[in-house]
CSV table of C-alpha atoms in Angstrom, one decimal:
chain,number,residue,atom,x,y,z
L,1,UNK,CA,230.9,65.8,-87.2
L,2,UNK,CA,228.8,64.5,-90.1
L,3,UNK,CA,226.6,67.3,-89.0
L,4,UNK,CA,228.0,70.3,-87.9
L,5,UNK,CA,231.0,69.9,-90.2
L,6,UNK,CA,229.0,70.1,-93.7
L,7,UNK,CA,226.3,72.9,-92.5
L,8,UNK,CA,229.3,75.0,-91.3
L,9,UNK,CA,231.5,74.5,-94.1
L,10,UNK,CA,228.3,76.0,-96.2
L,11,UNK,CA,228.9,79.5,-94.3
L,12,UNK,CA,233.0,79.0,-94.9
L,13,UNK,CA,234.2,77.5,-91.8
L,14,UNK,CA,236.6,74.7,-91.6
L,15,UNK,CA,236.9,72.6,-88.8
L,16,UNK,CA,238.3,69.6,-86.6
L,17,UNK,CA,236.2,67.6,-84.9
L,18,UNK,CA,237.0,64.4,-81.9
L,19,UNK,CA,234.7,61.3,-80.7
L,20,UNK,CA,234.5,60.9,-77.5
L,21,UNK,CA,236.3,57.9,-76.5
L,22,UNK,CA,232.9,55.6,-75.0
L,23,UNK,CA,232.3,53.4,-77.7
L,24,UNK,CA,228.5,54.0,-77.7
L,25,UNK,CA,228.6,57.5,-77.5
L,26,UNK,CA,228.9,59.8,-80.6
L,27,UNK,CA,229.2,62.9,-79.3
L,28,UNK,CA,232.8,64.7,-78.8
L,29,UNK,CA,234.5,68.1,-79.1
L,30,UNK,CA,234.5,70.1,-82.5
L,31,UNK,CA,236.1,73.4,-83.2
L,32,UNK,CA,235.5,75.7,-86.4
L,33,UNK,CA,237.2,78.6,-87.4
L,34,UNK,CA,236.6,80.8,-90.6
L,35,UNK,CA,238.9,79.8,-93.3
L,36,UNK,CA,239.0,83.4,-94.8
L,37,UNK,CA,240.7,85.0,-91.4
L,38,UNK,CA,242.8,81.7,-90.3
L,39,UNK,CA,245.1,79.4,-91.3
L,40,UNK,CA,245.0,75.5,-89.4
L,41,UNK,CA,248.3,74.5,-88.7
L,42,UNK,CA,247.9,71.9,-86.1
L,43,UNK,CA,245.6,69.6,-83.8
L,44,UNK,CA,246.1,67.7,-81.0
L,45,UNK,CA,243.8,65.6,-78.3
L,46,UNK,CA,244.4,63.8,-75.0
L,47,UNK,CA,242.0,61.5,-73.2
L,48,UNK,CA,241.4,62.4,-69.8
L,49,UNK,CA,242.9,59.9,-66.8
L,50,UNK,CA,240.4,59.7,-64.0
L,51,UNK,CA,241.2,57.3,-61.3
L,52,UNK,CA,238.7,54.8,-60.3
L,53,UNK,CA,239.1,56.1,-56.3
L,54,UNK,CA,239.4,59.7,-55.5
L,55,UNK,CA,240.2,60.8,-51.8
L,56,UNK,CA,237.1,63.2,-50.8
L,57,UNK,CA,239.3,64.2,-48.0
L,58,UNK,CA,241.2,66.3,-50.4
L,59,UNK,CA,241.0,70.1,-50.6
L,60,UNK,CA,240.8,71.4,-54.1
L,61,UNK,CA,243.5,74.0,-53.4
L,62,UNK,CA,245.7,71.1,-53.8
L,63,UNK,CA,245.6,70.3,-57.0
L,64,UNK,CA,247.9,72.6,-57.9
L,65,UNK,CA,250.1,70.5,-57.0
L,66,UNK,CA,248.7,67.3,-57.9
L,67,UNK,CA,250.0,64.3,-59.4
L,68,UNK,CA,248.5,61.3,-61.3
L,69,UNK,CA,249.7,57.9,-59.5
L,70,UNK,CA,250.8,56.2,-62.8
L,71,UNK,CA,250.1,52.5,-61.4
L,72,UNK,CA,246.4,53.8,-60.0
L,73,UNK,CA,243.5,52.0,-62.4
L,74,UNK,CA,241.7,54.8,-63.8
L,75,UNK,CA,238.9,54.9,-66.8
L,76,UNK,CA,239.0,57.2,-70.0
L,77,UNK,CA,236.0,58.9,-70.6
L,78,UNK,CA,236.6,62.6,-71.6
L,79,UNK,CA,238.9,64.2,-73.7
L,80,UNK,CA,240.7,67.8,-74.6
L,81,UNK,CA,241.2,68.8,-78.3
L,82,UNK,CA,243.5,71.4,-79.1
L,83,UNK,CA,243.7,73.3,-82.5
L,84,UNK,CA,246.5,76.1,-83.3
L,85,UNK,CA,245.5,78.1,-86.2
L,86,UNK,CA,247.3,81.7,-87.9
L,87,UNK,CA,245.4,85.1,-87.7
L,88,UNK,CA,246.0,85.5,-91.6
L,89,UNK,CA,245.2,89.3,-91.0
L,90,UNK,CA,248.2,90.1,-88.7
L,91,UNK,CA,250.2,87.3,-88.0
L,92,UNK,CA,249.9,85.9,-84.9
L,93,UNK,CA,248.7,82.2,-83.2
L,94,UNK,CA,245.8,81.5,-81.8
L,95,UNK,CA,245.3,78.0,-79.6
L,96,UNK,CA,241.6,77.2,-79.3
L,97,UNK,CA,240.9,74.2,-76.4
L,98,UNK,CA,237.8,72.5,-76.3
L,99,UNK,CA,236.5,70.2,-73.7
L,100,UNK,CA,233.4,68.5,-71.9
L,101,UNK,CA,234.3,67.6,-68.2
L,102,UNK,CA,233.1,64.9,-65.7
L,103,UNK,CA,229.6,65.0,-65.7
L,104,UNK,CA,227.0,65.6,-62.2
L,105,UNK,CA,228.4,69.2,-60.8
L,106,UNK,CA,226.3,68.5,-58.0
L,107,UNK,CA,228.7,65.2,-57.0
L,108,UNK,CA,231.8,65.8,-54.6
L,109,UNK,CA,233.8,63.2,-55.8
L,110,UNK,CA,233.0,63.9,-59.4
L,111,UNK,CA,234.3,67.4,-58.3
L,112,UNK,CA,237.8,65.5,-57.4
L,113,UNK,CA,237.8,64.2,-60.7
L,114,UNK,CA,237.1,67.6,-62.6
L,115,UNK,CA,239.8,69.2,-60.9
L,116,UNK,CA,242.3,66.2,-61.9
L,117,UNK,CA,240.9,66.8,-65.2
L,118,UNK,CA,241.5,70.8,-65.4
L,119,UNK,CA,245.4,69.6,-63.9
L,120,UNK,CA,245.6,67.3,-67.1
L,121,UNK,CA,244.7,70.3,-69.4
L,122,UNK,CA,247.2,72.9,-68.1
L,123,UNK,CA,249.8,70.4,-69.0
L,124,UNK,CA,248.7,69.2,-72.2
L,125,UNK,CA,248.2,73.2,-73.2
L,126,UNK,CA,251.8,74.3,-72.0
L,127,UNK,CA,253.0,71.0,-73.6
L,128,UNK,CA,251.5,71.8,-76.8
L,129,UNK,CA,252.1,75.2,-77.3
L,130,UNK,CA,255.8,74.4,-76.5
L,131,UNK,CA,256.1,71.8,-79.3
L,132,UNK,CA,254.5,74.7,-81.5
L,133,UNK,CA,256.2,77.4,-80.4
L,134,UNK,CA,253.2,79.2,-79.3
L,135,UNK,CA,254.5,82.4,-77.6
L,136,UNK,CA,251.4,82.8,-75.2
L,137,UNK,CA,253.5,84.8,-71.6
L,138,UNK,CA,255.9,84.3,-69.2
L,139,UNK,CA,253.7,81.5,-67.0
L,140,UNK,CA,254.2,79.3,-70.7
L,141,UNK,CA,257.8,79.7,-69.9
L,142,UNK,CA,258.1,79.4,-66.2
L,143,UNK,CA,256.0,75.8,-66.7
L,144,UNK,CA,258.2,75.1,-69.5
L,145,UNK,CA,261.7,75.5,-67.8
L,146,UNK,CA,259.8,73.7,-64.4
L,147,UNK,CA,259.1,70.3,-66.6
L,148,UNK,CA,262.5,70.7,-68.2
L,149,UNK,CA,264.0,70.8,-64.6
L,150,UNK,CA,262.3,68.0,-63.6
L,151,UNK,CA,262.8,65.6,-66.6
L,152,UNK,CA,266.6,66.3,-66.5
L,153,UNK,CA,267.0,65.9,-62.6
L,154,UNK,CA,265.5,62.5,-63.0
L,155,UNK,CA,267.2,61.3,-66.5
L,156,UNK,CA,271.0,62.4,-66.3
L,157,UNK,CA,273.6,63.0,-63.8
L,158,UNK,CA,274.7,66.5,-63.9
L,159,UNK,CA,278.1,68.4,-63.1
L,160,UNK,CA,278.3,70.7,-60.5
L,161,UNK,CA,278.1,73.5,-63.3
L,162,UNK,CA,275.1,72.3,-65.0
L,163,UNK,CA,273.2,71.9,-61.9
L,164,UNK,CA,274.3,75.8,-61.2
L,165,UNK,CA,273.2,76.5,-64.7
L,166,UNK,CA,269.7,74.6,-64.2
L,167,UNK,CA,269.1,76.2,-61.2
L,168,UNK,CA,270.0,79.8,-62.3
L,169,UNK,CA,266.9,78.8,-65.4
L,170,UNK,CA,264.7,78.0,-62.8
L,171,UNK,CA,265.1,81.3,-60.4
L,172,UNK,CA,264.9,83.6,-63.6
L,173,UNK,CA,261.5,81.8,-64.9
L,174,UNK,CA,259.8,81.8,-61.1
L,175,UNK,CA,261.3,86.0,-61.5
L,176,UNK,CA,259.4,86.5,-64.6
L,177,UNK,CA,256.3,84.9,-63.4
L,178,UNK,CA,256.4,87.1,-60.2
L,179,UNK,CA,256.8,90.4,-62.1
L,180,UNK,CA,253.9,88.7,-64.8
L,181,UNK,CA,252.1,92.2,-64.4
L,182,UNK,CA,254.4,94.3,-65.6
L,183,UNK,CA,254.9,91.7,-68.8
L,184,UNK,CA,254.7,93.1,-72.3
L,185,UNK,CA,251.7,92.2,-74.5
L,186,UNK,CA,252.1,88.4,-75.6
L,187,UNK,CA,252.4,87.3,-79.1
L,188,UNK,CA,250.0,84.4,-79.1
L,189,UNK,CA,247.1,83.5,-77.6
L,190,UNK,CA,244.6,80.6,-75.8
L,191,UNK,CA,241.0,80.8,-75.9
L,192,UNK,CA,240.1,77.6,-73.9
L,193,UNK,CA,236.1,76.7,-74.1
L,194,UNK,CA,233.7,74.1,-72.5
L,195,UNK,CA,230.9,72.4,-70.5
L,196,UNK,CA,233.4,72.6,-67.4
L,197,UNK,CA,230.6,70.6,-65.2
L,198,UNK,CA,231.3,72.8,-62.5
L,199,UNK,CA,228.9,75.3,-60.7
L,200,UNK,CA,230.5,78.8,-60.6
L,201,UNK,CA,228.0,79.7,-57.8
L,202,UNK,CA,230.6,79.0,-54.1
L,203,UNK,CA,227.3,79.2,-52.2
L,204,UNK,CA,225.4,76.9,-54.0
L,205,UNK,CA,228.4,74.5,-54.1
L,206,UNK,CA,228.6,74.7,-50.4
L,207,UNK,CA,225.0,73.7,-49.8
L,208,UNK,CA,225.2,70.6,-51.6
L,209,UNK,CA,229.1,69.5,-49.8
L,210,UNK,CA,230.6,69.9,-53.3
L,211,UNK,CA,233.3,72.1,-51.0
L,212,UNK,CA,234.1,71.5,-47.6
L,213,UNK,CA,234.6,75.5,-46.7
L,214,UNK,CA,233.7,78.8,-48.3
L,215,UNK,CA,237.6,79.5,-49.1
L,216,UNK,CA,238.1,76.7,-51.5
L,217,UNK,CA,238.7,78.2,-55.2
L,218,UNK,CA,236.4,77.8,-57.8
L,219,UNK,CA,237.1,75.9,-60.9
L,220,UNK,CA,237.8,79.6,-62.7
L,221,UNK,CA,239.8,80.3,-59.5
L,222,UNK,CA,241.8,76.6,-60.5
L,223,UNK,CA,242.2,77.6,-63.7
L,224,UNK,CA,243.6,81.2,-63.3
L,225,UNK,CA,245.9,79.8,-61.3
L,226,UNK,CA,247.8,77.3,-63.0
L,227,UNK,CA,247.8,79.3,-65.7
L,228,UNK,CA,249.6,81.8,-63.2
L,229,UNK,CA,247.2,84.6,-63.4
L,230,UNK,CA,247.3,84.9,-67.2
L,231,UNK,CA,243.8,83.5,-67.7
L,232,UNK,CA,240.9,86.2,-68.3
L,233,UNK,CA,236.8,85.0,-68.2
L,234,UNK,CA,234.8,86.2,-70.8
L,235,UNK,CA,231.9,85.7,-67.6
L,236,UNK,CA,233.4,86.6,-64.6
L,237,UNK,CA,231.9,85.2,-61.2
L,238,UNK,CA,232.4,88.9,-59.7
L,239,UNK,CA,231.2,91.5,-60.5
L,240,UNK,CA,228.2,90.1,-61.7
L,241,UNK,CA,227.5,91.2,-65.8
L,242,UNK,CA,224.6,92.9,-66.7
L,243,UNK,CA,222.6,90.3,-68.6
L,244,UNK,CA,223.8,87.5,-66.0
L,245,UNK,CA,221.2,85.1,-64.6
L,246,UNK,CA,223.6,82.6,-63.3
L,247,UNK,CA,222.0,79.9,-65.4
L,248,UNK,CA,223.8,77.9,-68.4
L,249,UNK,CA,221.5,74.6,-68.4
L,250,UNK,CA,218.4,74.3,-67.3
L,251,UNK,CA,216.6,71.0,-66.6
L,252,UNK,CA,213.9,68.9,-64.6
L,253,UNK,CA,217.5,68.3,-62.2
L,254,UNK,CA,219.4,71.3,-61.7
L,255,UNK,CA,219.2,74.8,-63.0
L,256,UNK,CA,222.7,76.7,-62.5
L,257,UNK,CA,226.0,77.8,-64.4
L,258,UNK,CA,228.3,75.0,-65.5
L,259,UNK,CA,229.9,76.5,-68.4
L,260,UNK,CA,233.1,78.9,-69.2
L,261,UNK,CA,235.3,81.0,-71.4
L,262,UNK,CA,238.6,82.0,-70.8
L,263,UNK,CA,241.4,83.9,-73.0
L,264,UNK,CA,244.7,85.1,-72.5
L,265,UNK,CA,244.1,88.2,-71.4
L,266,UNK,CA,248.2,89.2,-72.2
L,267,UNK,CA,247.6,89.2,-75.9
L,268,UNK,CA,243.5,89.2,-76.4
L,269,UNK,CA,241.1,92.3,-75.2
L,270,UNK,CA,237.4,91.2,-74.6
L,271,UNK,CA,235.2,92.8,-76.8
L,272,UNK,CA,232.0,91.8,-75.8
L,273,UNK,CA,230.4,88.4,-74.1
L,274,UNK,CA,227.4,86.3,-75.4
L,275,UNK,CA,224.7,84.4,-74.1
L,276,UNK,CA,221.1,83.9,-74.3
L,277,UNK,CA,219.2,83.8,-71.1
L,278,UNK,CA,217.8,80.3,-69.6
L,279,UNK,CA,214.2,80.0,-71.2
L,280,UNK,CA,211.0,79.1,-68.8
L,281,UNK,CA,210.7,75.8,-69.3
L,282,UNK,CA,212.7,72.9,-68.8
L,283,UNK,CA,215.6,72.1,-72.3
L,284,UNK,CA,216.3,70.8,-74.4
L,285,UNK,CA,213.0,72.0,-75.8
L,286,UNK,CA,211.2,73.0,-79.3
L,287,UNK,CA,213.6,76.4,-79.3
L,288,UNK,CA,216.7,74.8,-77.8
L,289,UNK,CA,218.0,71.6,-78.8
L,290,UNK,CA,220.8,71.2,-76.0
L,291,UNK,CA,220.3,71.5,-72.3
L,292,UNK,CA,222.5,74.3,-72.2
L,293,UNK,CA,222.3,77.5,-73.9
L,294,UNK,CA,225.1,78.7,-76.0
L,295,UNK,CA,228.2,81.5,-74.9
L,296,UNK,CA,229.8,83.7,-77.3
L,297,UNK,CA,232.8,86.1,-77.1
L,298,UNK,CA,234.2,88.7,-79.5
L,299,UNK,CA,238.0,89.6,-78.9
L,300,UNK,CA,240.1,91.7,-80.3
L,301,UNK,CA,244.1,91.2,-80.4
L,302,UNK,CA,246.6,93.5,-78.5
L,303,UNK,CA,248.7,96.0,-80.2
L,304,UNK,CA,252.1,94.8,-79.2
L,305,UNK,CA,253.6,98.4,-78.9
L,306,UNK,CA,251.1,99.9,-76.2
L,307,UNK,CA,254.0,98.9,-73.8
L,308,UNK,CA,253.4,97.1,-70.3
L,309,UNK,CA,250.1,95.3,-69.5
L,310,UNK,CA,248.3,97.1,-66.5
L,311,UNK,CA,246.9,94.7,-63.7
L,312,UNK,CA,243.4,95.1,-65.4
L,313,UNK,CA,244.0,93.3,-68.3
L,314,UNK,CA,242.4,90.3,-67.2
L,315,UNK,CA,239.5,92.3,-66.0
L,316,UNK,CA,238.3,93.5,-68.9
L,317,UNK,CA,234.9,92.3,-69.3
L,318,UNK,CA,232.3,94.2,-71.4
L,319,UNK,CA,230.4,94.4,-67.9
L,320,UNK,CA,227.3,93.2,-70.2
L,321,UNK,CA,226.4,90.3,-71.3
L,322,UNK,CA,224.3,90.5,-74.9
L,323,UNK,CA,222.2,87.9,-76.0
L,324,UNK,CA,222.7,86.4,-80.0
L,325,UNK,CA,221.4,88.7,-82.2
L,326,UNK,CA,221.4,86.1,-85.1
L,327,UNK,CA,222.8,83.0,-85.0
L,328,UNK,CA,226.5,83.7,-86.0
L,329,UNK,CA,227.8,87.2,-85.0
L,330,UNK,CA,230.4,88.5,-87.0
């Protein structure tokens, strides 16, 4: 932060900025915004749980439905930072996540981890956005009224009518997540950012046992579906972008794509996707001082009186991927 936090600030961006947790590490998650277009209004971080044992039995499908054991030792490593910040221009929220997942994509039980990780998120997101009345779409409210179900059932005793009442919620939040494609434009929005960890190639994550079949998801699959099909890629896995070379970080171990962009793709349109293609040699290097290379996105926001959102909205991709003209694209 003692970096990037002046140098940016010359070229009018604010920012918020996280340490990693380690004690001899200095690196963490930053996120800068420009402070002529939007206002900050709040920020928010949560230090990843990983458990100390994992099960590499378990299918990653599951973890849709996974919980934390709350008496299972587990270390602190990682971390999430959130910031919410106003669109000065017209309105309207904007949640930007940041993260840097469990390191060693090549690792199945580091996998495990990643996807206990990406579980943590989702609920730290809806969490947030609920305490900041973010109005993001109707998978916000269906995991809203789901936590609120559960918290009550195990807190209070209920009547016979409030239990009527509670359920009624439920069934009319799991009807509005099944009709999710025929939802109006959302107000708000999540762009959610980060060195995932994760290789987005299924083949190449089969080859090394990282999955145990070819019809386990993806961590974009994972993601897409907690967040109930409301989750857009600015670099989708299919079809393949013009531009793509399937390589993020390149390095004397691995060579492959570990990093990721998504948006709600209910209340942003994907303008066009950035990235600069894997050099030659090995990074970091004299031209790139990190081993990865760096991903852009411009988006634009949705008109909220075009009416219903069509079932390509989240497959909007520019179907190119540009490399950085200069080193901060307006």
């Amino acid at each position: 932060d003692d970096f990037f936090g002046p140098e940016l600030f010359k070229h009018g961006y604010f920012g918020v900025f996280q340490k990693r947790p380690r004690a001899n590490s200095l690196d963490g998650v930053g996120i800068y915004w420009r402070a002529n277009r939007f206002e900050f209004l709040a920020k928010d971080h949560t230090v990843f749980k990983d458990p100390t044992t994992v099960d590499l039995g378990l299918r990653l499908k599951d973890f849709s439905r996974f919980r934390l054991d709350p008496d299972a030792p587990y270390r602190e490593d990682r971390l999430l930072l959130l910031a919410a910040l106003r669109d000065k221009v017209v309105d309207r929220k904007l949640l930007v996540a940041g993260t840097h997942l469990m390191r060693n994509p090549e690792e199945r039980h580091k996998e495990i981890l990643r996807r206990v990780e990406v579980k943590q998120i989702h609920e730290f997101i809806l969490d947030f956005a609920q305490n900041h009345h973010l109005q993001t779409n109707a998978a916000t409210r269906y995991g809203d009224v789901i936590r609120s179900y559960r918290r009550i059932k195990r807190t209070k005793k209920l009547t016979t009518r409030q239990q009527k009442r509670l359920r009624l919620m439920v069934k009319q939040a799991v009807q509005e997540r099944r009709q999710c494609d025929d939802c109006f434009p959302s107000y708000d929005a999540v762009v959610f950012a980060g060195d995932l960890n994760s290789m987005r190639n299924p083949q190449k994550r089969l080859e090394l046992g990282v999955q145990l079949d070819e019809s386990q998801p993806g961590i974009d699959d994972q993601i897409r579906l907690l967040f109930g099909g409301t989750a857009g890629s600015a670099f989708p896995r299919e079809p393949p972008l013009q531009g793509d070379d399937g390589c993020t970080t390149k390095t004397g171990r691995r060579q492959m794509w570990i990093d990721y962009m998504f948006y709600s793709c209910r209340s942003l349109q994907l303008y066009q996707s950035f990235k600069d293609a894997c050099p030659a040699s090995f990074m970091p290097n004299a031209v790139h001082p990190s081993d990865h290379v760096p991903l852009g996105a411009l988006f634009q926001w949705r008109p909220l009186d075009k009416g219903r959102a069509g079932k390509g909205w989240c497959h909007d991709a520019s179907r190119v991927i540009s490399p950085f003209r200069d080193p901060t694209p307006e």
